[in-house]
XYZ file of C-alpha atoms in Angstrom:
338
model
C 0.000 0.000 0.000
C 1.421 3.389 -1.065
C 0.094 5.796 1.538
C 1.061 9.442 1.920
C 2.042 10.325 5.478
C -0.788 11.876 7.455
C -3.548 10.795 5.070
C -6.700 9.347 6.668
C -7.510 5.960 5.170
C -10.917 5.044 3.798
C -12.532 1.610 3.638
C -12.256 0.101 0.185
C -15.230 -1.885 -1.119
C -12.981 -4.472 -2.777
C -10.298 -6.786 -1.435
C -7.950 -6.050 -4.328
C -8.315 -3.889 -7.429
C -6.486 -4.573 -10.678
C -6.181 -1.979 -13.444
C -5.389 -3.449 -16.859
C -2.724 -1.755 -18.969
C -0.382 -2.625 -21.864
C 3.184 -3.180 -20.676
C 5.746 -0.371 -20.910
C 3.543 2.097 -22.812
C 3.411 5.750 -21.797
C 0.487 7.522 -23.398
C -2.598 9.149 -21.928
C -4.359 5.845 -21.214
C -1.477 4.081 -19.447
C -0.629 7.218 -17.475
C -4.116 7.607 -16.006
C -4.241 3.844 -15.318
C -1.099 4.197 -13.198
C -2.483 7.334 -11.544
C -5.624 5.407 -10.595
C -3.546 2.682 -8.915
C -1.633 5.378 -7.043
C -4.736 7.075 -5.645
C -6.574 3.888 -4.713
C -3.529 2.840 -2.703
C -3.078 6.254 -1.118
C -6.682 6.366 -0.013
C -6.429 2.973 1.693
C -7.134 0.355 -0.964
C -4.957 -2.396 -2.402
C -4.485 -1.793 -6.133
C -2.174 -3.251 -8.755
C -1.423 -2.385 -12.330
C -1.897 -5.566 -14.380
C 0.096 -5.648 -17.602
C -0.664 -7.448 -20.820
C 1.864 -8.433 -23.510
C 4.598 -8.763 -20.887
C 6.476 -11.291 -23.028
C 7.437 -8.450 -25.380
C 9.312 -6.416 -22.778
C 12.089 -7.036 -20.283
C 10.881 -4.042 -18.276
C 7.110 -3.795 -17.850
C 6.753 -0.359 -16.238
C 7.835 2.747 -18.133
C 10.338 4.626 -15.976
C 8.204 7.792 -16.078
C 5.248 5.911 -14.585
C 7.047 3.835 -11.941
C 6.497 6.542 -9.297
C 2.773 5.763 -9.360
C 3.011 2.017 -8.686
C 6.386 1.260 -7.028
C 6.167 -2.472 -7.372
C 2.381 -2.834 -7.231
C 2.621 -4.719 -10.502
C 1.299 -8.006 -11.856
C 0.218 -9.624 -15.134
C -3.194 -10.334 -16.634
C -2.709 -14.059 -16.133
C -1.913 -13.663 -12.416
C -5.122 -11.847 -11.476
C -7.003 -13.618 -8.675
C -10.452 -14.419 -10.093
C -12.554 -14.212 -6.912
C -15.738 -12.272 -6.142
C -14.073 -9.977 -3.612
C -11.737 -8.537 -6.249
C -12.348 -5.962 -8.970
C -10.772 -5.523 -12.399
C -10.826 -2.176 -14.203
C -10.873 -2.977 -17.921
C -10.185 -0.172 -20.429
C -12.281 -0.421 -23.570
C -9.106 -1.177 -25.549
C -8.880 -4.494 -23.634
C -12.591 -5.272 -23.755
C -12.065 -8.938 -24.660
C -10.771 -9.506 -21.109
C -14.381 -9.223 -19.925
C -14.981 -12.724 -21.293
C -11.846 -14.272 -19.741
C -12.963 -14.318 -16.082
C -15.870 -15.861 -14.178
C -16.060 -14.479 -10.633
C -14.107 -11.235 -10.322
C -16.125 -8.039 -10.617
C -15.641 -5.959 -13.754
C -15.767 -2.193 -14.302
C -15.398 -1.205 -17.954
C -13.496 2.089 -18.272
C -14.297 4.019 -21.434
C -11.153 6.100 -21.946
C -12.197 6.406 -25.579
C -15.025 5.361 -27.864
C -13.496 5.336 -31.335
C -10.582 3.117 -30.287
C -12.845 0.232 -29.272
C -11.476 -3.032 -30.654
C -12.610 -6.591 -30.078
C -12.140 -10.132 -31.307
C -15.760 -10.920 -30.478
C -17.818 -11.756 -33.573
C -20.480 -9.038 -33.529
C -21.923 -6.886 -36.286
C -21.900 -3.554 -34.462
C -21.051 -1.835 -31.184
C -24.610 -1.975 -29.863
C -24.600 -5.757 -30.238
C -21.214 -5.892 -28.498
C -22.520 -3.869 -25.557
C -25.432 -6.246 -25.279
C -22.997 -9.180 -25.120
C -20.824 -7.720 -22.386
C -23.323 -5.798 -20.300
C -24.436 -8.714 -18.111
C -20.805 -9.376 -17.169
C -19.951 -5.736 -16.421
C -20.903 -4.293 -13.017
C -20.371 -0.640 -13.893
C -19.315 1.560 -16.797
C -16.795 4.322 -16.059
C -16.511 7.186 -18.547
C -13.634 9.557 -19.177
C -15.726 11.907 -21.324
C -19.236 13.172 -21.949
C -18.802 11.730 -25.434
C -18.422 8.225 -23.959
C -21.426 8.697 -21.660
C -23.531 9.807 -24.612
C -22.391 6.783 -26.637
C -23.365 4.361 -23.867
C -26.780 5.915 -23.258
C -27.568 5.914 -26.976
C -26.679 2.218 -27.056
C -29.006 1.175 -24.282
C -26.866 1.355 -21.123
C -28.855 2.576 -18.107
C -27.442 5.903 -16.911
C -27.472 4.744 -13.257
C -24.768 2.216 -14.206
C -22.529 4.930 -15.667
C -20.115 6.912 -13.475
C -17.569 9.550 -14.323
C -13.895 8.709 -13.911
C -11.956 11.104 -16.087
C -8.254 11.935 -15.754
C -5.921 14.838 -15.059
C -2.702 16.291 -16.399
C 0.558 15.714 -14.586
C 2.186 18.495 -12.597
C 4.460 19.488 -15.486
C 1.490 21.269 -17.059
C -0.463 22.140 -13.931
C 2.514 24.147 -12.634
C 3.236 26.022 -15.874
C 4.317 29.653 -15.544
C 3.159 30.969 -18.904
C 4.183 34.563 -18.169
C 7.877 33.593 -18.140
C 7.782 32.225 -21.689
C 8.117 34.378 -24.793
C 5.532 33.249 -27.308
C 6.386 32.875 -30.992
C 4.209 32.860 -34.119
C 4.110 29.070 -34.249
C 1.144 26.790 -34.913
C 1.557 23.288 -33.491
C -0.302 20.184 -34.651
C -0.326 16.443 -33.990
C 0.631 14.682 -37.268
C -0.999 11.456 -36.074
C -4.477 13.001 -36.096
C -6.485 14.464 -38.955
C -3.384 14.598 -41.115
C -5.165 14.799 -44.494
C -7.218 17.852 -43.585
C -4.333 19.460 -41.692
C -2.175 19.163 -44.826
C -4.805 21.155 -46.722
C -4.664 23.896 -44.101
C -0.867 24.031 -44.300
C -0.901 24.043 -48.111
C -3.268 27.017 -48.149
C -1.455 28.976 -45.417
C 2.110 29.298 -46.663
C 2.660 32.430 -44.559
C 2.176 30.522 -41.294
C 4.835 28.443 -39.536
C 3.447 25.004 -38.655
C 5.428 22.631 -36.424
C 4.430 18.966 -35.920
C 4.578 17.227 -32.549
C 6.698 14.445 -33.970
C 9.581 12.335 -32.610
C 9.791 14.404 -29.427
C 10.383 13.568 -25.798
C 7.849 14.618 -23.183
C 10.072 17.570 -22.303
C 10.425 18.645 -25.940
C 6.655 18.587 -26.448
C 6.210 20.707 -23.336
C 8.856 23.200 -24.466
C 7.281 23.558 -27.915
C 3.778 24.098 -26.537
C 5.136 26.764 -24.193
C 6.617 28.617 -27.191
C 3.683 28.253 -29.578
C 0.708 30.576 -29.791
C -1.741 28.184 -31.461
C -2.507 24.453 -31.398
C -4.829 22.944 -34.024
C -6.479 19.519 -33.911
C -8.753 18.344 -36.720
C -8.505 14.637 -35.991
C -10.998 12.368 -34.311
C -11.290 12.981 -30.579
C -11.934 9.465 -29.207
C -12.003 10.729 -25.633
C -11.214 13.892 -23.691
C -7.778 14.182 -25.269
C -4.749 15.322 -23.321
C -2.772 17.316 -25.874
C -5.444 20.020 -26.344
C -5.557 20.443 -22.558
C -1.767 20.504 -22.336
C -1.774 23.171 -25.043
C -4.328 25.277 -23.163
C -2.285 25.031 -19.950
C 0.786 26.077 -21.950
C -0.936 29.260 -23.082
C -1.962 28.170 -26.577
C -5.073 29.200 -28.439
C -6.682 25.851 -29.313
C -8.629 25.419 -32.560
C -10.367 22.101 -33.225
C -12.733 20.233 -35.462
C -16.039 18.828 -34.254
C -15.395 15.100 -34.322
C -15.872 12.850 -31.312
C -15.507 14.521 -27.936
C -14.720 17.881 -29.575
C -18.443 18.144 -30.358
C -19.191 18.177 -26.613
C -18.653 21.419 -24.723
C -18.215 19.437 -21.496
C -15.134 17.758 -22.997
C -13.634 20.613 -25.023
C -15.052 23.810 -23.472
C -13.637 26.338 -25.898
C -15.726 29.107 -27.496
C -17.692 27.909 -30.528
C -15.826 30.376 -32.753
C -12.740 28.124 -32.407
C -14.477 24.914 -33.548
C -14.870 24.163 -37.261
C -16.107 21.314 -39.432
C -13.201 19.644 -41.239
C -14.615 20.623 -44.616
C -12.704 22.274 -47.466
C -15.386 24.969 -47.540
C -14.177 26.022 -44.085
C -10.483 26.383 -44.985
C -10.598 30.170 -45.408
C -12.444 30.599 -42.110
C -10.020 28.312 -40.267
C -6.932 30.021 -41.669
C -8.480 33.403 -40.913
C -9.024 32.374 -37.293
C -5.431 31.092 -37.036
C -4.052 34.381 -38.378
C -6.296 36.374 -36.055
C -5.125 34.285 -33.083
C -1.473 34.872 -33.969
C -1.872 38.607 -34.593
C -4.148 39.294 -31.610
C -2.783 36.594 -29.344
C -2.963 38.481 -26.032
C -6.637 39.379 -26.499
C -7.553 35.955 -27.859
C -5.897 33.716 -25.265
C -7.876 35.429 -22.484
C -10.916 33.529 -23.758
C -9.306 30.295 -22.490
C -8.999 31.281 -18.821
C -12.133 29.402 -17.772
C -10.865 26.288 -19.546
C -7.539 26.622 -17.726
C -9.356 26.830 -14.392
C -11.377 23.737 -15.236
C -8.243 21.773 -16.149
C -6.560 22.914 -12.929
C -9.433 21.387 -10.959
C -9.411 18.004 -12.709
C -6.992 16.385 -10.261
C -9.166 17.153 -7.228
C -12.229 15.999 -9.172
C -10.489 12.735 -10.069
C -9.633 12.012 -6.424
C -13.240 12.634 -5.359
C -14.478 10.311 -8.101
C -12.090 7.594 -6.897
C -13.490 7.953 -3.377
C -17.082 7.735 -4.593
C -16.543 4.719 -6.828
C -14.238 2.518 -4.761
C -14.603 3.481 -1.090
C -17.119 3.606 1.751
C -16.839 6.035 4.693
C -17.877 9.604 3.800
C -17.664 8.715 0.123
C -20.554 6.282 0.594
C -22.845 9.174 1.447
C -22.139 10.653 -1.969
C -22.026 7.392 -3.894
C -23.989 8.760 -6.812
C -22.551 12.278 -6.790
C -20.538 11.550 -9.922
C -23.287 9.683 -11.749
C -23.841 10.763 -15.324
C -27.041 12.688 -16.005
């Protein structure tokens, strides 16, 4: 148990909690999985990260994530399949739902669009029907995921929010110390075809891809840039747009996935565009305006920055409500999805 000194312990509802995660990866999903293990343990539970594909790696835990688990590590195949235990299954590992008999299952929807399965079903609604009797609760990282579940027949009382939060690198940013440059940053892994059209039609603008960079290099670039654009699919409440906002960037997005939901991407509507060629002039005009009038434009993101700053405290409260008794039991449904 990894307990911070002086912290009052709560009573966990489960004997042991396992959080599934691919071995050695360090992206948004694996990071929040490790953070969840950390907070369950610090609040008084007994949680382990459970890795899959361990045969591919000599070292299972990425060095940047080890601080969250410190040896509270196991493998999928070593999970104790008893009723007193709980397994948190991300939607990317949904097939695991069918591999156990007794252990309780919470399905954690960190994304919607990245749902993959080996189960022979014709559509996602049929898949949800197959798994729903085996799943005790659905946890959602985004309003987009909650909407998807409700539209596909999942009772809202069985859906609870469990989002994520940025690490302290971004929460402790001092934007005022950085000198901003006329740079527009984009993620080349998302919406690349439409982004190329923007770049081709905006030769006067300097675009820089977030490509082949360390975590520190990404942070440094976002701190220098004035604008971040993202016209890819938003399978969940994505991290990079939030990291960009906390780094003082004006964020301009499309309307796919979670970007269509104000609860997930709460930026003014004037900064959201359909990824349609007819909108190219409007998008480029907004980029130029954001670069030229940066100081006046970035002010519009202060409320979003405040919301992001509060996500860590919100996450901890959600962990208490979902996994623990004590005072959390009184507010058991306080994070239920409406």
